[in-house]
Coordinates of C-alpha atoms and ligand atoms in Angstrom, one line a residue:
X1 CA 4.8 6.7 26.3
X2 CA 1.9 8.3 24.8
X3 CA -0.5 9.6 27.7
X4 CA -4.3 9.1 27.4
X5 CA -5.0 12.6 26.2
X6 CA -2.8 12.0 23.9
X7 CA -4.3 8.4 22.7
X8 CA -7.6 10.0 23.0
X9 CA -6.5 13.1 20.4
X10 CA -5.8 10.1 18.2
X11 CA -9.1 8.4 19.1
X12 CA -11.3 11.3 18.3
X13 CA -9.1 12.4 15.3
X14 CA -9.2 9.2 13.8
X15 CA -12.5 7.5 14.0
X16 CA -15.6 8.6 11.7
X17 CA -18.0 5.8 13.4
X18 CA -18.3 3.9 16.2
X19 CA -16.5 0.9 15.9
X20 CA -13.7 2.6 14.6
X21 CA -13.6 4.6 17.8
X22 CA -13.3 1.1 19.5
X23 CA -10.8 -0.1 17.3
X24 CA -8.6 3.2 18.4
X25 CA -9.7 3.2 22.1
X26 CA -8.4 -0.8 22.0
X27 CA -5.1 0.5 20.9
X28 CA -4.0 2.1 24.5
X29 CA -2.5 -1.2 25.2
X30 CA -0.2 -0.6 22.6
X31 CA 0.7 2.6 22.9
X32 CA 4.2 2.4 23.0
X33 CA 4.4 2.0 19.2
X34 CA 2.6 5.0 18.8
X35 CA 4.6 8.0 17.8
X36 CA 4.3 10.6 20.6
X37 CA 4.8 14.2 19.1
X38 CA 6.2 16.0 21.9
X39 CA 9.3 13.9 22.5
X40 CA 11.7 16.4 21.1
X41 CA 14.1 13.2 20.1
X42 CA 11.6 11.7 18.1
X43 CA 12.3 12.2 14.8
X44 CA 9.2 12.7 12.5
X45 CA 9.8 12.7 8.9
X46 CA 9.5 9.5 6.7
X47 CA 12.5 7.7 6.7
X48 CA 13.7 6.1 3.4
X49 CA 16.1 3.1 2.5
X50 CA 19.5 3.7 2.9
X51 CA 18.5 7.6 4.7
X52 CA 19.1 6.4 8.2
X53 CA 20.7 9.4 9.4
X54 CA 18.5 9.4 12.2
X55 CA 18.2 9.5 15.8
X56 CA 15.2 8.5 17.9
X57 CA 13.8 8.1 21.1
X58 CA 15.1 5.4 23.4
X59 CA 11.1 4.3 24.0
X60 CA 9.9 4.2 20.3
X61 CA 8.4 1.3 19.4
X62 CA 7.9 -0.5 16.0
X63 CA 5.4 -2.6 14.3
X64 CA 7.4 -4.8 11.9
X65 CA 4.9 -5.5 8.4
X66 CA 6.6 -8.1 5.9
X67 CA 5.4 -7.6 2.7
X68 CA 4.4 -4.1 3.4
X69 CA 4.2 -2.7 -0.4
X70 CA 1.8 -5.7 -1.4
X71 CA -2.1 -5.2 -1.6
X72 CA -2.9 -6.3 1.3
X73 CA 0.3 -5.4 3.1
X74 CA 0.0 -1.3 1.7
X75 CA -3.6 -0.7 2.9
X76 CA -2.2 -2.2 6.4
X77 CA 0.9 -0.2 6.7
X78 CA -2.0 2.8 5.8
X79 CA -3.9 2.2 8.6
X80 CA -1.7 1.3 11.1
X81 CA 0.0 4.7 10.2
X82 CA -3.4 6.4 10.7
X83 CA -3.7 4.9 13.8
X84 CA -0.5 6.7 15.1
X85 CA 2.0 3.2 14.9
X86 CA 5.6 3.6 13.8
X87 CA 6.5 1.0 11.2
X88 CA 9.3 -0.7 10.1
X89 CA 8.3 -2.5 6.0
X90 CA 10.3 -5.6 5.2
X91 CA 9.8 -6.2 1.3
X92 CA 12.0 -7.9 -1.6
X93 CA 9.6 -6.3 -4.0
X94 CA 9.0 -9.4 -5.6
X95 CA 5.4 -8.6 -6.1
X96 CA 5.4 -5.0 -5.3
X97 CA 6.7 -1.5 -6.3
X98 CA 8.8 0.7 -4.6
X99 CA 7.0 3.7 -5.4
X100 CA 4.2 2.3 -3.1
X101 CA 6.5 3.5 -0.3
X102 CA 6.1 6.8 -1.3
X103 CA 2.3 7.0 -2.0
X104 CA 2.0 5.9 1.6
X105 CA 4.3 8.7 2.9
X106 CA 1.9 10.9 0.9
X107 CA -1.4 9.5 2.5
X108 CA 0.6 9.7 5.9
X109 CA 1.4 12.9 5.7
X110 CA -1.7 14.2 4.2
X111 CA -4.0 12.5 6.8
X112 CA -1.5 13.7 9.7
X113 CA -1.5 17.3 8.6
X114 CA -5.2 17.3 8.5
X115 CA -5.1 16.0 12.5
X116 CA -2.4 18.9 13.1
X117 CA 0.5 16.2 14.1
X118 CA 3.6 14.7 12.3
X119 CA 3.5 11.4 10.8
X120 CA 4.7 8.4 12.2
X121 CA 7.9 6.9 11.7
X122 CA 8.0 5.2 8.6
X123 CA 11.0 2.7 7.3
X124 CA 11.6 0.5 4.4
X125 CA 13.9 -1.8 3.9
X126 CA 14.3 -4.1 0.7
X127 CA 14.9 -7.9 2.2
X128 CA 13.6 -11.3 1.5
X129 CA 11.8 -11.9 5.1
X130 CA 13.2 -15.8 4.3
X131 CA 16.7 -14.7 4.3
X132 CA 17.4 -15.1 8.0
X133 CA 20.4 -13.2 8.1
X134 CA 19.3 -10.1 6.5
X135 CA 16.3 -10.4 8.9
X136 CA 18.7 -10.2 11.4
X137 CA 20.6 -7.6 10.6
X138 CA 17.9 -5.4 10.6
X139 CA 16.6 -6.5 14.1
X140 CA 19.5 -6.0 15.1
X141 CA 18.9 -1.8 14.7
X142 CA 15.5 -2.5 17.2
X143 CA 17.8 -3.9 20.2
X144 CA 16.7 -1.9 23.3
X145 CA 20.1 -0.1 25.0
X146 CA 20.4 -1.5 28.1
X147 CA 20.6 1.7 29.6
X148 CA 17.1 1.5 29.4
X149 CA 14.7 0.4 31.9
X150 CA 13.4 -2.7 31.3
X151 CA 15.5 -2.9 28.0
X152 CA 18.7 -4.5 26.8
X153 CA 20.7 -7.5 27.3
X154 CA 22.1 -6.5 31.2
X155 CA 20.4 -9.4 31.9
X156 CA 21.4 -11.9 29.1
X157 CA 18.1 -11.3 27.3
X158 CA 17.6 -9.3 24.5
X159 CA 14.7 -6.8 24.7
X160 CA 13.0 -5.9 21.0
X161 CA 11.3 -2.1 20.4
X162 CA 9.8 -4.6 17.7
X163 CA 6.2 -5.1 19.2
X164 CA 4.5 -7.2 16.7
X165 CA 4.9 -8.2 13.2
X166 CA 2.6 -8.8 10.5
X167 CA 3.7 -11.3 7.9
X168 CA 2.3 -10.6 4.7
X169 CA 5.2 -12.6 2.6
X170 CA 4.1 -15.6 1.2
X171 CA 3.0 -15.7 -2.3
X172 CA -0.6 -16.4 -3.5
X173 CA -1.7 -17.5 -6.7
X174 CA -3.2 -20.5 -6.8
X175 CA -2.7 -21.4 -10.3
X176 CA 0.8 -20.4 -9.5
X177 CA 1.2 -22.4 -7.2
X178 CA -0.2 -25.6 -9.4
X179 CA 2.1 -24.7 -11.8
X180 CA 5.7 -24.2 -9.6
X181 CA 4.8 -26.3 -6.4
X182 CA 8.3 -25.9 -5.0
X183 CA 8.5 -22.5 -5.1
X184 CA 5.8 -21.6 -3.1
X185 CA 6.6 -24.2 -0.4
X186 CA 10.1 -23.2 -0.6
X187 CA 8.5 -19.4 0.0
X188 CA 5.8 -20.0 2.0
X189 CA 7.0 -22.6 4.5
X190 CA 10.8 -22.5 4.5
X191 CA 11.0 -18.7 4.5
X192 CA 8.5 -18.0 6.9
X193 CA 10.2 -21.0 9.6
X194 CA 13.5 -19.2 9.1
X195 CA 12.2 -15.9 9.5
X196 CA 10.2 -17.1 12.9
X197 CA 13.5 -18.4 13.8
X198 CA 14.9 -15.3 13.2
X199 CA 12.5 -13.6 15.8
X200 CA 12.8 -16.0 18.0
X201 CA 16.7 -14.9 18.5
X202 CA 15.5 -11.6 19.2
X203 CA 12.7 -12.1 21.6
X204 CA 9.9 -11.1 18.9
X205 CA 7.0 -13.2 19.7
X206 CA 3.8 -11.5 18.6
X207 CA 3.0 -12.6 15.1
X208 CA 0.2 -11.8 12.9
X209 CA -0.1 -14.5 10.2
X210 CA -1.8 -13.9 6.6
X211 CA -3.7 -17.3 6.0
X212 CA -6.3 -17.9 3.6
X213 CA -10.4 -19.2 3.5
X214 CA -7.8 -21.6 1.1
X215 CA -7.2 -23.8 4.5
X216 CA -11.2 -25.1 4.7
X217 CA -10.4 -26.7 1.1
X218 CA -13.8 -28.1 -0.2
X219 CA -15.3 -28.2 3.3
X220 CA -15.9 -24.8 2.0
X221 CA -18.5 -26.2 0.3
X222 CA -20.8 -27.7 2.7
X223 CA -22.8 -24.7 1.8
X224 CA -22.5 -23.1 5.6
X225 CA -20.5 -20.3 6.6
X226 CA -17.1 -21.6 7.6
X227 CA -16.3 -21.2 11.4
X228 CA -12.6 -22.1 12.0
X229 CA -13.1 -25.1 13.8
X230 CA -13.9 -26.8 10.4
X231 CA -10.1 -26.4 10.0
X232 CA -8.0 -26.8 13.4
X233 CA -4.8 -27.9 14.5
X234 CA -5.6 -30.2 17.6
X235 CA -8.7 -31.5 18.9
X236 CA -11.2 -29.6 20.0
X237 CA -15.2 -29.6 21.0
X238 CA -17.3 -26.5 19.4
X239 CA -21.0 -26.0 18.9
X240 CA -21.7 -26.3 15.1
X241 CA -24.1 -24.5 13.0
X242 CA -26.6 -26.9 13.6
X243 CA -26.1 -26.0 17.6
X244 CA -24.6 -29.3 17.3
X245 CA -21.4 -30.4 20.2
X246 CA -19.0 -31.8 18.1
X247 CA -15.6 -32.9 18.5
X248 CA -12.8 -32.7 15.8
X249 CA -9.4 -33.7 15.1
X250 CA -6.8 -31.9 14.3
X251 CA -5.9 -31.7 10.6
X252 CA -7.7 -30.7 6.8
X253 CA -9.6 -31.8 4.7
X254 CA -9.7 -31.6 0.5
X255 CA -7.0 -29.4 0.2
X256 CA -7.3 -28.5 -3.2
X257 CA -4.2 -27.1 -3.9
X258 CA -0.2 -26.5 -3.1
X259 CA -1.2 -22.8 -1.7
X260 CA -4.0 -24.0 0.2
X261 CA -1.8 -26.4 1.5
X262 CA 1.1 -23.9 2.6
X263 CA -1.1 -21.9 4.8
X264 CA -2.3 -24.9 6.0
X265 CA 1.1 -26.4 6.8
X266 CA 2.3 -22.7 7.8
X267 CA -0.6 -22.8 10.7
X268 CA 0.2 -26.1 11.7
X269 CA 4.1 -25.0 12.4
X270 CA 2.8 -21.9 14.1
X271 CA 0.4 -23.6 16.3
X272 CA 3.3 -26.4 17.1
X273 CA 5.3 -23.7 18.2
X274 CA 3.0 -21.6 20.2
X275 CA 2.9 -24.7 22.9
X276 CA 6.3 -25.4 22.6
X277 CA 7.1 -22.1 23.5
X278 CA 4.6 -20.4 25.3
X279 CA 5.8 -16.9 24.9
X280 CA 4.5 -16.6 21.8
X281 CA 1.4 -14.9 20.8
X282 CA 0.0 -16.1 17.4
X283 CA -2.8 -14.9 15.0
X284 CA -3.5 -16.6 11.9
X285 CA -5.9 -14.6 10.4
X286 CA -7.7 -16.6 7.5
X287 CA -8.3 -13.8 5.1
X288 CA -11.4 -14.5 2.5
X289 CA -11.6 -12.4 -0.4
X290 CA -10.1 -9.2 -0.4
X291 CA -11.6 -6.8 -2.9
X292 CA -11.3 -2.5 -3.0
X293 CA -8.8 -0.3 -2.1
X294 CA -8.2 3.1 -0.2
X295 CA -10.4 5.6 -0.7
X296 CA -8.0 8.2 -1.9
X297 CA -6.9 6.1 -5.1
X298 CA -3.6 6.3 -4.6
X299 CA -3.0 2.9 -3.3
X300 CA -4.5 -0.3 -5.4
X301 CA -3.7 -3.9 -6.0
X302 CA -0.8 -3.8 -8.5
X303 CA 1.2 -6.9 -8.8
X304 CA 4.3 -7.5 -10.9
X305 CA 2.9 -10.0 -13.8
X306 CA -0.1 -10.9 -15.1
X307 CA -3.3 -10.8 -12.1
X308 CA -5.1 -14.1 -11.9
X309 CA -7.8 -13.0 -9.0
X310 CA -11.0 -12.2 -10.1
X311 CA -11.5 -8.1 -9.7
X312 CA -7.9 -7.5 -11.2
X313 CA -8.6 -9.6 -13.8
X314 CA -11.9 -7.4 -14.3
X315 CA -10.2 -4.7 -14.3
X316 CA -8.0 -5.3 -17.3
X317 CA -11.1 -6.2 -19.4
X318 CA -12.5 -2.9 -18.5
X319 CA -8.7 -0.9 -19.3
X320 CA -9.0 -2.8 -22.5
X321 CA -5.9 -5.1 -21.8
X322 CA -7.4 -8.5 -21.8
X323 CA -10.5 -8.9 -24.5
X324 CA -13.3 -10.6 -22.3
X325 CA -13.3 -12.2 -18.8
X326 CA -13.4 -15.7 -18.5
X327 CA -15.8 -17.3 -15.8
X328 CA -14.8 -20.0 -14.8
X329 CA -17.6 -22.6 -14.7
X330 CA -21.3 -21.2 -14.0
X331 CA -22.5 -25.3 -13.2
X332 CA -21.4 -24.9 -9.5
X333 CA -24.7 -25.1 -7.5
X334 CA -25.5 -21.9 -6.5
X335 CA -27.9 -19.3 -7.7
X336 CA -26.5 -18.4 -10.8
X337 CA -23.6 -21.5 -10.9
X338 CA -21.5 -19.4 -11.0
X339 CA -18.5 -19.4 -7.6
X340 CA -19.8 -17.5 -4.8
X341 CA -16.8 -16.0 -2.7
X342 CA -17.2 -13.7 0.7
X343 CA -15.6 -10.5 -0.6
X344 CA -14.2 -7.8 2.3
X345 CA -12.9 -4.1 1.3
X346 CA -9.2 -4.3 1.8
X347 CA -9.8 -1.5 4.6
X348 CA -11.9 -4.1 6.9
X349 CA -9.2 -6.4 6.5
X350 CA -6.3 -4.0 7.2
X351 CA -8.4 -3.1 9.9
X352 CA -8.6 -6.6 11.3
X353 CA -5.1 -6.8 11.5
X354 CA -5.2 -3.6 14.0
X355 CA -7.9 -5.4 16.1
X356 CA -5.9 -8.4 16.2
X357 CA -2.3 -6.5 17.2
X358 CA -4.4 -4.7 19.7
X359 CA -6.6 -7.6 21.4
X360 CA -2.8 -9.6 21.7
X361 CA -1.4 -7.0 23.7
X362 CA -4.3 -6.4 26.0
X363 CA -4.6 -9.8 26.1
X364 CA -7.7 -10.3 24.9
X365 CA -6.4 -13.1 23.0
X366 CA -4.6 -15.6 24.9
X367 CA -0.9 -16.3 24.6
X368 CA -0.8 -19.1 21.9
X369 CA -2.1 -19.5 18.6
X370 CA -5.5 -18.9 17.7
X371 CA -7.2 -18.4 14.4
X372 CA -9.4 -16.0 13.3
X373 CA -11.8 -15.7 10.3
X374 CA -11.7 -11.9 8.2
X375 CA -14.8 -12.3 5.9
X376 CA -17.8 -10.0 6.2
X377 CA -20.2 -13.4 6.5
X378 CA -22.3 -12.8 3.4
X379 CA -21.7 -14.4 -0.1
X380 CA -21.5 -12.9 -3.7
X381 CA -21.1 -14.5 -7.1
X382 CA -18.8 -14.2 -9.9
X383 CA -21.7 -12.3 -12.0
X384 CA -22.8 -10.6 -9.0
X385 CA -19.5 -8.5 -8.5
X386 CA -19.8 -8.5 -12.5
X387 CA -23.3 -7.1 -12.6
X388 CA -22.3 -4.1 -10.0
X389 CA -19.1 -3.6 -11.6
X390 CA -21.1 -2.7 -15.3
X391 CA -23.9 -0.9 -12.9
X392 CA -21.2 1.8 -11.2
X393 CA -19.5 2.1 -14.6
X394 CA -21.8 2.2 -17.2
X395 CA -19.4 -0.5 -18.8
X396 CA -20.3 -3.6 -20.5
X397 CA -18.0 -6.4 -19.4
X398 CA -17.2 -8.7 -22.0
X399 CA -17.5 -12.5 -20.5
X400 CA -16.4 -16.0 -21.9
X401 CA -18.1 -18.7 -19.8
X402 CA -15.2 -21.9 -19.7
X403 CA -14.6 -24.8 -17.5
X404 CA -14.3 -24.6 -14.2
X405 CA -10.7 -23.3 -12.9
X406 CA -8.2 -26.0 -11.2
X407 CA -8.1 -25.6 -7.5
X408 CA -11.4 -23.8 -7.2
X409 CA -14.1 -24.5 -4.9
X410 CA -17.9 -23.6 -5.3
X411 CA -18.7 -21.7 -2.3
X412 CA -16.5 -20.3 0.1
X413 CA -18.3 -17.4 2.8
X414 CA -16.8 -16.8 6.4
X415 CA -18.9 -16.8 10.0
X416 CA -17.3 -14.0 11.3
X417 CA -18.4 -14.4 14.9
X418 CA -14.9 -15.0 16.8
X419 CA -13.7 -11.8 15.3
X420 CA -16.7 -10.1 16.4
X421 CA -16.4 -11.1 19.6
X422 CA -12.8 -11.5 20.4
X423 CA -11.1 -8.8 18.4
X424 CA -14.1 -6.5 18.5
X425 CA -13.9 -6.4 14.7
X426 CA -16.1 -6.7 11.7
X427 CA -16.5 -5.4 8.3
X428 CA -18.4 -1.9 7.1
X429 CA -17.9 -1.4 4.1
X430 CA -20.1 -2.9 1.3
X431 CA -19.7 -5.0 -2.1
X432 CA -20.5 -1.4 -3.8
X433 CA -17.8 0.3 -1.9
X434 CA -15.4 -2.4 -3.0
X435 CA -16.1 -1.7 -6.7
X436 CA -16.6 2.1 -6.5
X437 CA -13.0 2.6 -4.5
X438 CA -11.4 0.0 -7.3
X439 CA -13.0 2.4 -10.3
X440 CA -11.8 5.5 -8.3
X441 CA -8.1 3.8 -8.0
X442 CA -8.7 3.2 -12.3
X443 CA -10.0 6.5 -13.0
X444 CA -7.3 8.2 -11.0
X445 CA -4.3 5.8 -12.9
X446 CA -6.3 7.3 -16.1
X447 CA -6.0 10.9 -15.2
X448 CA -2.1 10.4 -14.5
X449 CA -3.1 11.2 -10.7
X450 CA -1.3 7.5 -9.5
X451 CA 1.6 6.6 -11.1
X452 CA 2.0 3.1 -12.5
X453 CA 4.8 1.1 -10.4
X454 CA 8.0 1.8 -10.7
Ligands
UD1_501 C1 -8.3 -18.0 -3.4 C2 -8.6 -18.3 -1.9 C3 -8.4 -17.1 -1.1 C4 -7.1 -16.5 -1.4 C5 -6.9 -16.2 -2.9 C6 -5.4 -15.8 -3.1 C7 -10.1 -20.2 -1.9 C8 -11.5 -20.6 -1.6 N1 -9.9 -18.9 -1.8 O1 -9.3 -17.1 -3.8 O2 -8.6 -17.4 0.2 O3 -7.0 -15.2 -0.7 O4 -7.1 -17.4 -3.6 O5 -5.2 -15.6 -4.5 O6 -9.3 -21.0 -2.2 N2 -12.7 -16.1 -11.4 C9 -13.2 -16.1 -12.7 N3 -12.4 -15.6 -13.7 C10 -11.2 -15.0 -13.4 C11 -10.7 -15.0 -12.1 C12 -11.5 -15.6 -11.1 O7 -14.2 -16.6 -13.0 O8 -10.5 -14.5 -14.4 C13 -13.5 -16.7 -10.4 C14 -12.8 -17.9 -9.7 O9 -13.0 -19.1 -10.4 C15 -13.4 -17.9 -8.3 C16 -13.7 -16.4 -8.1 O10 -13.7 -15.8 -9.4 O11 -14.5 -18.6 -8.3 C17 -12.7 -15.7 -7.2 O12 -11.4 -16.0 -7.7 P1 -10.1 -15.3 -7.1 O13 -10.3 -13.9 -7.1 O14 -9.0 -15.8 -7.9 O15 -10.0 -15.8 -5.7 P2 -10.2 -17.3 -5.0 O16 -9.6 -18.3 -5.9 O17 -11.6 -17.5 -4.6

């Protein structure tokens, strides 16, 4: 186990402000999955498919990220890295390159040389997290020996040094997911009930989940920020925005399409099986939009196929691969009429995912399931992001105004305030910084710095 000098080296080493020095002072109660460079088994270099040749301390602990080499999934494995966690990637690179594997074991060791340590065990292996028995055999490799105290299977249970997962699988296009319905439920709902079932044989029952703003539907647009008893699971009795005591069923409203209704469905599942098995510790975390990438720009968003989210899709116009951006319908009643979306840096969120691993263990969060909003609170439109876009670049970005997009809603902005107060998390960086760290990630591809994906 990591001592508290030790967590505090990583504290101070870390943190540039001070709510990231909470984040990192909230991780003690995980410290088990945090690589501890004096244990002379450990082993520290990054650890490659099929290179397993390895040894490592009977202690180590894992964090377990499904759909690591995504967008999202990248900048988490990133920052948990940063913040000393060993992890163990699960991706079938359907939507993801390999190569990002290896521009995070550049930024981890690069960051850890700069604090004077050695990086964090990394390991990657290529699996669909929906075929069960190749989830298995890979937990298998995270049974504790029973030789070890408090490990092993002595006593008919099998112990994990798997300490939470993150499940970033699912797919997430929504006009995909108009177009091939069955595949995203087949994906989205039948993989991730046979993974949980998978973790379930191996007594792993901390779960982050990826949801989506996508479950309030077209409550969205009653025009307030969304708190996430405007989409719940069973009844339950909040005060509204209007400092209102309301009561509310369980269940959704104006779904408005087949993704929207997989994390819906997805949350209800995980929220059935948190009371039927109380063991279990799950966060959805309903993500709104993600924008930005690392500040290094060596990690992006770079899907396989063609990007149908709004700041990719920018992007190409800018590059000069697609000839104008479309906007989809600028009657929707808001300033401009054009969609107004709550974008976050990619960082917050990956960050959010730290506070949420860290407020399970301490048990800030109570066993169950629980869901939590990761939006920064504050709305932008479609020609806003646009507008400061052309401003940082200099660019003009060609724009066709059409009709309005199947499955969109008008409005969609978070209220961030259970995040705030129960995971001690909220969002710093700005629209600008969004934009500026995309350009930098452009600029950099440009140069030849970052690769494309291989
Ligand atoms: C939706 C979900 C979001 C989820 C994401 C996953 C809602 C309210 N939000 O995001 O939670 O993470 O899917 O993909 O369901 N736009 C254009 N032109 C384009 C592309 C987009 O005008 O070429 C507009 C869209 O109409 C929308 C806004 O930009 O109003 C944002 O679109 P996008 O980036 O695709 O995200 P959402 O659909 O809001």
């Amino acid at each position: 186990m990591a001592d508290s000098n030790e967590m505090d080296n990583h504290s101070e080493s870390g943190s540039s402000n001070d709510s990231s020095s909470s984040r990192q002072s909230n991780l003690h109660s995980l410290s088990s999955c945090i690589s501890e460079p004096e244990t002379p088994s450990t082993e520290r270099s990054l650890l490659f498919e099929g290179s397993f040749n390895i040894s490592w301390h009977p202690d180590t602990e894992f964090i377990v990220v499904v759909g690591g080499l995504g967008y999202i999934g990248s900048h988490t494995c990133l920052e948990l890295i940063k913040s000393g966690f060993n992890i163990v990637i699960i991706d079938n690179l359907s939507n993801a390159y390999r190569n990002v594997f290896d521009h995070l074991g550049e930024l981890a060791e690069k960051y850890w040389e700069t604090q004077g340590r050695p990086v964090p065990l990394m390991r990657f292996y290529e699996a669909d997290y929906g075929d069960a028995d190749a989830i298995r055999e890979i937990l298998k490799e995270f049974i504790k020996p029973p030789t070890l105290e408090g490990g092993g299977s002595n006593d008919g249970v099998l112990r994990s040094r798997v300490k939470g997962v993150i499940h970033f699988g699912g797919f997430k296009s929504v006009s995909q997911s108009i177009q091939e319905p069955l595949k995203y439920y087949t994906n989205n709902v039948a993989g991730m009930i046979r993974f949980c079932e998978a973790l379930q044989d191996f007594n792993i029952k901390t779960l982050i989940f990826s949801s989506s703003a996508t479950v309030y539907g077209s409550v969205a647009n009653i025009g307030v920020p969304l708190m996430e008893e405007y989409c719940t699971h069973k009844a339950e009795t909040f005060m509204d925005h209007n400092g209102q005591f309301k009561t509310v069923q369980g269940g959704c409203s104006g779904l408005t399409n087949p993704y929207g209704r997989t994390k819906w469905m997805c949350e209800a599942i995980l929220s059935d099986l948190a009371v039927a098995d109380p063991e279990w510790t799950i966060v959805a975390l309903r993500y709104f939009n993600p924008v930005g990438c690392d500040e290094s720009g060596i990690l992006g968003e770079d899907p396989r196929g063609v990007p149908t989210n709004l700041m990719p899709v920018i992007m190409r116009v800018m590059t000069g691969v697609s000839p104008a951006l479309l906007v989809f319908g600028t009657d929707y009643p808001t300033a401009d009429g054009t969609a107004v979306r709550d974008f976050i840096h990619v960082t917050d969120l990956a960050h959010g995912h730290i506070a949420a691993l860290a407020a399970a263990a301490d048990g800030r969060i109570p066993k169950g399931f629980r869901t939590y909003n990761l939006g920064s609170g504050t709305g932008a439109s479609v020609l806003d992001i646009v507008r400061v876009v052309e401003r940082l670049s200099d660019t003009k970005i060609p724009m066709k105004i059409v009709d309005r997009r199947d499955g969109d809603v008008g409005t969609c902005v978070a209220n961030s305030m259970r995040a705030r107060l129960e995971l001690d998390w909220k969002t710093e960086k700005s629209l600008e910084t969004c934009c500026r760290d995309i350009l930098n990630f452009f600029a950099c591809r440009k140069e030849g710095l970052v690769p494309v994906g291989v």
